[in-house]
XYZ file of C-alpha atoms in Angstrom:
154
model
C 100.315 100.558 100.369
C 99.728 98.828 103.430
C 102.541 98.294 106.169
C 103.749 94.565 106.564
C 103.083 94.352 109.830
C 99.420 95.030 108.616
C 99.460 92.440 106.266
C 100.483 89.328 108.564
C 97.671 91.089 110.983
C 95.302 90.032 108.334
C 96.582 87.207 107.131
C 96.997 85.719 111.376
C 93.271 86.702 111.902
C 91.697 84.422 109.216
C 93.213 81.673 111.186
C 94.189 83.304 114.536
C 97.391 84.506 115.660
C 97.754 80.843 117.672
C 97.076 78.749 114.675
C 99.362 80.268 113.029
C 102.033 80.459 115.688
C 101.737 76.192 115.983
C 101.888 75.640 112.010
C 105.260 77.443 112.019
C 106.560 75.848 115.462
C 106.486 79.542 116.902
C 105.559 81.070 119.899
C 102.276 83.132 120.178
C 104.080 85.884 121.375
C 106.422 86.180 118.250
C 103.074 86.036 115.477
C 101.596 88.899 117.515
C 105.203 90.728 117.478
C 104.959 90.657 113.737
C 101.683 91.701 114.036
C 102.257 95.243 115.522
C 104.225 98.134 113.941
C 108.035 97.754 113.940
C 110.037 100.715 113.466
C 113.706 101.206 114.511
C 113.606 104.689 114.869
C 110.838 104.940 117.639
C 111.586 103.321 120.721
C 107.674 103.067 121.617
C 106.983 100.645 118.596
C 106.125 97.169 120.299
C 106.285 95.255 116.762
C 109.416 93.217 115.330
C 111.218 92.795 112.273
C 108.659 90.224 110.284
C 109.320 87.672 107.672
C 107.795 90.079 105.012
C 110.228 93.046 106.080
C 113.287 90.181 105.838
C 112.146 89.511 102.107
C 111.728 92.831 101.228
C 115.085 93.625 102.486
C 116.593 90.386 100.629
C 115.349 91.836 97.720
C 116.523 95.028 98.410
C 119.894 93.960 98.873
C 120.205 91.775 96.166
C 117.514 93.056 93.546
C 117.229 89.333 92.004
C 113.731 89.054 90.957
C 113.878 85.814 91.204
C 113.238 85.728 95.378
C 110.047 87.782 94.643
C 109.227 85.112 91.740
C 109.873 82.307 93.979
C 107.510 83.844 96.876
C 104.924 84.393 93.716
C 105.481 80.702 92.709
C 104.526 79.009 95.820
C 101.170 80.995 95.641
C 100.850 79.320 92.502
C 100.994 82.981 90.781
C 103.921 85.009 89.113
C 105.447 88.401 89.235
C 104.572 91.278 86.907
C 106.932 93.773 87.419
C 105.641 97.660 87.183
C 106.573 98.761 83.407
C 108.738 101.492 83.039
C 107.073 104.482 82.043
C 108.576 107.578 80.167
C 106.675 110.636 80.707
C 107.820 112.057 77.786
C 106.560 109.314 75.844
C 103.530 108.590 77.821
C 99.970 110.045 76.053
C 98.553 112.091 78.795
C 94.831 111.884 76.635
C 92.664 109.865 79.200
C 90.526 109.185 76.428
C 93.395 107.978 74.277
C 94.170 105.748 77.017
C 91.224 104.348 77.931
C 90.656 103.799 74.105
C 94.001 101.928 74.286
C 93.195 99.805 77.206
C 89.595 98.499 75.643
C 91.050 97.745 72.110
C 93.847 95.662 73.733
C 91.561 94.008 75.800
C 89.320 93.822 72.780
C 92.230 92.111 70.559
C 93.281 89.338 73.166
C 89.181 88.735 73.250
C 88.822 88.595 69.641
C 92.093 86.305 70.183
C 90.437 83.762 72.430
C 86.976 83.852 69.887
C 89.110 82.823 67.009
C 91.303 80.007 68.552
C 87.483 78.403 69.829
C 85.572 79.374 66.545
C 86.769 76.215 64.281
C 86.718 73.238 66.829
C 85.488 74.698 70.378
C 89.610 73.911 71.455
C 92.310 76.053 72.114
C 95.120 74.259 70.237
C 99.011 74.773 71.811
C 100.061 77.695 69.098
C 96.248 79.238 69.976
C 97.671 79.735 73.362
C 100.676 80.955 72.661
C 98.912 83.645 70.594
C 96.670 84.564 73.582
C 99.829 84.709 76.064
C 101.251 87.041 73.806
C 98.305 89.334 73.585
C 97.516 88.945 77.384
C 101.164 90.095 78.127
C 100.700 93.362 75.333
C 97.162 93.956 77.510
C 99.094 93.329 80.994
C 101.404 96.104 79.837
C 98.904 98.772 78.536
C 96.811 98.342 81.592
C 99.514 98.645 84.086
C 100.501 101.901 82.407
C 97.123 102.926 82.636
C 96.428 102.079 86.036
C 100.173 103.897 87.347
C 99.753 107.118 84.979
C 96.692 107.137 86.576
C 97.896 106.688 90.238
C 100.971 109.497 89.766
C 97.796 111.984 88.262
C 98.878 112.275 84.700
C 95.593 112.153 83.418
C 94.445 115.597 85.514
């Protein structure tokens, strides 16, 4: 995962460190500050504690989704929180899995076909039927992808 600091470096070069700086009434310096490693431990890091560190640690402290829901909100997405997985539970079959993943992805597809088939719409209680099965596919394939990460499919 990359640092924070990082991740405003990107985010300030698409459009530049002084841009940015002037859209949040800041100084240059600061946005470049933010921009460098920060770490209290090592008196040779130039970089300061940056607005994504503060979340993070609001969230830390308080572990209220809803300030990470908020921050997903006004990028006009949501958060999907990591499912929980238990190992003991988990099929460690990578073909299993992968068979999993396709026929949930398969079902919410077949879904969508069915809600368009009679009238080319997708009617209110269509949708609500295709959230459903997207949230069931959102599941499987996070479990997937993590099991995956943490090598449980070796």
């Amino acid at each position: 995962m990359d640092r924070s600091d990082e991740v405003l470096k990107r985010a300030a070069d698409g459009i530049g460190v002084k841009a940015l700086a002037a859209e949040l009434k800041l100084s240059p310096a600061l946005v470049y500050k933010w921009c460098q490693p920060n770490d209290a431990n090592d008196p040779d890091a130039s970089g300061a504690r940056n607005p994504l560190d503060r979340v993070a640690e609001v969230f830390r402290a308080t572990q209220h989704p809803d300030v990470i829901n908020w921050l997903c909100h006004q990028a006009d997405g949501f958060f999907v929180p990591n499912p929980d997985i238990d190992v003991q539970t988990l099929d460690a079959n990578l073909l299993r899995g992968t068979q999993r993943l396709v026929k949930e992805f398969s079902d919410m597809l077949e879904e969508v076909s069915r809600s368009v088939a009679n009238d080319g719409i997708i009617e209110p209680e269509e949708a609500k039927r295709i959230r459903r099965h997207w949230e069931v596919l959102k599941r499987v394939a996070e479990t997937f992808v993590v099991a995956s990460e943490r090598g449980w499919y070796a």
